[in-house]
């Protein structure tokens, strides 16, 4: 009787239902297909969230480790240019959408290195709500699915998500030893190739198209999924609920920023070692920006 | 034992339909409706047929044996059609039946499939004219040369014949599938609702209807909700409501404007965010809306609950009853097997004190609003001895299962009760399982013994002397439709179960499907 409440399987089941409805006697039932498309949308949102959470966390730890290694050798106060470079690298290493998350002006850019520097500084000062309003763009939506455990809307599935995203990485700042414990399939999905990042063109004109602008090993899987979504698009009737998207985006954003600055401290014991108050105080503002993410 | 509705004890009265476990698609009951007096009970099925049962005059000599419903009329209301322009087959399944209030000797009902509504006249004929001057008895014309005298034809008695004839056909007004029809209290108009539009008809006029609600967006990609049910207010002929797939109900006043796209009232309960899931939209979709008889309340049914709304309060229902909350954790499986899309109906009793709706495993639920009690009963062949009292059932949601409880995992989701109806005055209910119609009655107080689980063995004499229509099994009235004849000669004769007999069920073999007259 039980079935796995897995976003991916729900998506395939839903698409199958839509497909089968075309051959049903009596014609396509509008009501049923509308409801199926709601499930499809919900599942897709969770699927995207999960994917990005995995990918981004992977990036996050690698990046933090890299930068923290360099911290020891550099004086944090007088190397802004290099820091900017580092940040740029860090930004480039991550999903291209991170810029869109932070800077409304340059969210369209696939690779805008100048913007990355701006990004870092705006990151510090920006409030969640300002950026949240920008998240109405569908192409931006996917950028805010970066929380490790989704807070909004699908709390009952957080157990599943935690299973999937339960990868604890501990960086010992004293010894610079990184220990990683992985659960679930997260690990193999997140082997990223930095050069690929930011190369994917974002096409805002394609409403509601799933875009994975980042580096993921299971590219084929994603493109299949996108293709399937295109097929299903014709039957999908109910994707325009901007209010819903806005609300979910904003709440996602809040949790991200909240975790970045203080929520992270209380929520995740493993990251405390990275983002401990002492570390923050001693490393300075620019480090805080990186550490927060 | 006191039951809901102030000491009601429900017991089995009759069951109609085949005993087969192998259900023919055409025999699946799709709608059940009492007429305004409760004397007639109409059912529609997937094969496009309508079967009307009539309540017998109460048997005075055996007061413990309440009056029975027997087949009164059977006719083929809708046939499958093919829309050539869209290359679509139009199902003949009867979606709804609504009776018109009786004005003269004949009875009228509206029946609808996905696209077409028909007005049927059901009339009795117990006399026929005889003695025509120009015609022979068999209808042939006489040779005028042989006529030597004239006489006045006389009406002579004949066996009762019940005729059903289509008086109006209301077609070509709906692009989408019709889900509701509702007769106005003015007895002149009625509405029909499909997924996106509601049309107003005059009963006399078939070539045009007036569109009063249209929620189709300019761009279909922006569609977010559809109309799921609509009903006129029982007393106010200007007021109607329609429910949506988003869980909202809109009340419209036709006096405000000709087009009622703008609602007068919007009934909506905010969603509980802690219950959010992949399937929130599906389970909040309203499958049925019914006004109370007094017109002050309305009831809505969504997948897991029944809600009673006060027409004067829009922001939340006044009462909410959980029908089968234990299914909330099973929504994923129910989505996979399509059960989550089942559209359950609900109904009020005559004085609006009790509401009833169906569930799975052939369970149905009653909620007593006044006494705050609810009960789960089962419609099954095992509990089908005459006047057998129905034992309340209980579903065990989790944990230790007590004796007599059923665990959620052993529920049969193929056995669903979607359609129920309550007699407008008496405590008689009609409950439709997949292909059987059960009729239950409230046991008269005088007949209640102190023993529970009374199987009615003391009633065996009465059981064996049921109406002369039945030989053999008491309480079982033979197979569905095809082999039920009218009490008189049917104007159509036996109706074939399928338009394509090759694919239909086999005719009765041996004694397996006994005709209702026991022959």
GROMACS .gro file of C-alpha atoms in nm, chain A residues 28-141:
model
  114
   28UNK     CA    1  -0.976   1.437  -2.234
   29UNK     CA    2  -1.114   1.514  -1.895
   30UNK     CA    3  -1.019   1.869  -1.820
   31UNK     CA    4  -1.068   1.846  -1.447
   32UNK     CA    5  -0.858   1.540  -1.394
   33UNK     CA    6  -0.578   1.666  -1.612
   34UNK     CA    7  -0.578   1.995  -1.427
   35UNK     CA    8  -0.536   1.815  -1.098
   36UNK     CA    9  -0.262   1.595  -1.239
   37UNK     CA   10  -0.079   1.902  -1.360
   38UNK     CA   11  -0.090   2.043  -1.007
   39UNK     CA   12   0.078   1.729  -0.879
   40UNK     CA   13   0.327   1.755  -1.159
   41UNK     CA   14   0.407   2.111  -1.068
   42UNK     CA   15   0.442   2.030  -0.700
   43UNK     CA   16   0.664   1.735  -0.770
   44UNK     CA   17   0.874   1.936  -1.008
   45UNK     CA   18   0.929   2.206  -0.752
   46UNK     CA   19   1.043   1.959  -0.495
   47UNK     CA   20   1.259   1.782  -0.749
   48UNK     CA   21   1.430   2.102  -0.846
   49UNK     CA   22   1.479   2.202  -0.487
   50UNK     CA   23   1.637   1.873  -0.406
   51UNK     CA   24   1.863   1.883  -0.703
   52UNK     CA   25   1.988   2.227  -0.636
   53UNK     CA   26   2.028   2.166  -0.270
   54UNK     CA   27   2.251   1.874  -0.344
   55UNK     CA   28   2.451   2.051  -0.605
   56UNK     CA   29   2.494   2.363  -0.412
   57UNK     CA   30   2.592   2.202  -0.092
   58UNK     CA   31   2.857   2.012  -0.275
   59UNK     CA   32   2.989   2.331  -0.421
   60UNK     CA   33   2.964   2.508  -0.094
   61UNK     CA   34   3.186   2.273   0.096
   62UNK     CA   35   3.443   2.248  -0.172
   63UNK     CA   36   3.460   2.617  -0.205
   64UNK     CA   37   3.481   2.682   0.164
   65UNK     CA   38   3.754   2.431   0.198
   66UNK     CA   39   3.949   2.591  -0.083
   67UNK     CA   40   3.917   2.939   0.051
   68UNK     CA   41   3.985   2.847   0.405
   69UNK     CA   42   4.305   2.689   0.299
   70UNK     CA   43   4.407   3.017   0.150
   71UNK     CA   44   4.306   3.210   0.455
   72UNK     CA   45   4.602   3.089   0.648
   73UNK     CA   46   4.845   3.227   0.397
   74UNK     CA   47   4.691   3.562   0.340
   75UNK     CA   48   4.632   3.867   0.548
   76UNK     CA   49   4.259   3.916   0.520
   77UNK     CA   50   4.279   4.293   0.527
   78UNK     CA   51   4.499   4.400   0.240
   79UNK     CA   52   4.434   4.178  -0.053
   80UNK     CA   53   4.101   4.291  -0.188
   81UNK     CA   54   4.190   4.232  -0.546
   82UNK     CA   55   4.292   3.879  -0.485
   83UNK     CA   56   3.993   3.829  -0.272
   84UNK     CA   57   3.780   3.948  -0.550
   85UNK     CA   58   3.945   3.697  -0.777
   86UNK     CA   59   3.888   3.425  -0.530
   87UNK     CA   60   3.534   3.524  -0.500
   88UNK     CA   61   3.502   3.526  -0.871
   89UNK     CA   62   3.636   3.180  -0.887
   90UNK     CA   63   3.406   3.080  -0.615
   91UNK     CA   64   3.116   3.230  -0.795
   92UNK     CA   65   3.214   3.075  -1.121
   93UNK     CA   66   3.248   2.744  -0.955
   94UNK     CA   67   2.894   2.756  -0.848
   95UNK     CA   68   2.577   2.762  -1.031
   96UNK     CA   69   2.534   3.060  -1.252
   97UNK     CA   70   2.210   3.142  -1.089
   98UNK     CA   71   2.373   3.247  -0.771
   99UNK     CA   72   2.438   3.583  -0.928
  100UNK     CA   73   2.079   3.608  -1.014
  101UNK     CA   74   1.993   3.534  -0.662
  102UNK     CA   75   2.194   3.822  -0.533
  103UNK     CA   76   2.195   4.089  -0.791
  104UNK     CA   77   1.878   4.168  -0.972
  105UNK     CA   78   2.062   4.360  -1.234
  106UNK     CA   79   2.269   4.078  -1.362
  107UNK     CA   80   2.061   3.772  -1.317
  108UNK     CA   81   2.047   3.718  -1.685
  109UNK     CA   82   2.418   3.683  -1.732
  110UNK     CA   83   2.558   3.343  -1.785
  111UNK     CA   84   2.908   3.446  -1.696
  112UNK     CA   85   2.958   3.798  -1.586
  113UNK     CA   86   3.268   3.809  -1.382
  114UNK     CA   87   3.250   4.178  -1.308
  115UNK     CA   88   2.916   4.125  -1.157
  116UNK     CA   89   3.050   3.862  -0.930
  117UNK     CA   90   3.250   4.109  -0.736
  118UNK     CA   91   2.951   4.332  -0.697
  119UNK     CA   92   2.765   4.028  -0.595
  120UNK     CA   93   2.977   3.961  -0.298
  121UNK     CA   94   2.934   4.306  -0.156
  122UNK     CA   95   2.570   4.329  -0.225
  123UNK     CA   96   2.531   3.999  -0.064
  124UNK     CA   97   2.635   4.138   0.264
  125UNK     CA   98   2.402   4.424   0.259
  126UNK     CA   99   2.107   4.292   0.080
  127UNK     CA  100   1.801   4.196   0.265
  128UNK     CA  101   1.613   3.885   0.183
  129UNK     CA  102   1.303   4.068   0.089
  130UNK     CA  103   1.450   4.282  -0.177
  131UNK     CA  104   1.576   3.988  -0.367
  132UNK     CA  105   1.277   3.787  -0.290
  133UNK     CA  106   1.065   4.008  -0.502
  134UNK     CA  107   1.280   3.938  -0.796
  135UNK     CA  108   1.230   3.573  -0.766
  136UNK     CA  109   0.912   3.595  -0.957
  137UNK     CA  110   1.107   3.522  -1.268
  138UNK     CA  111   1.080   3.156  -1.342
  139UNK     CA  112   1.438   3.138  -1.444
  140UNK     CA  113   1.535   3.268  -1.106
  141UNK     CA  114   1.315   3.039  -0.918
   0.00000   0.00000   0.00000
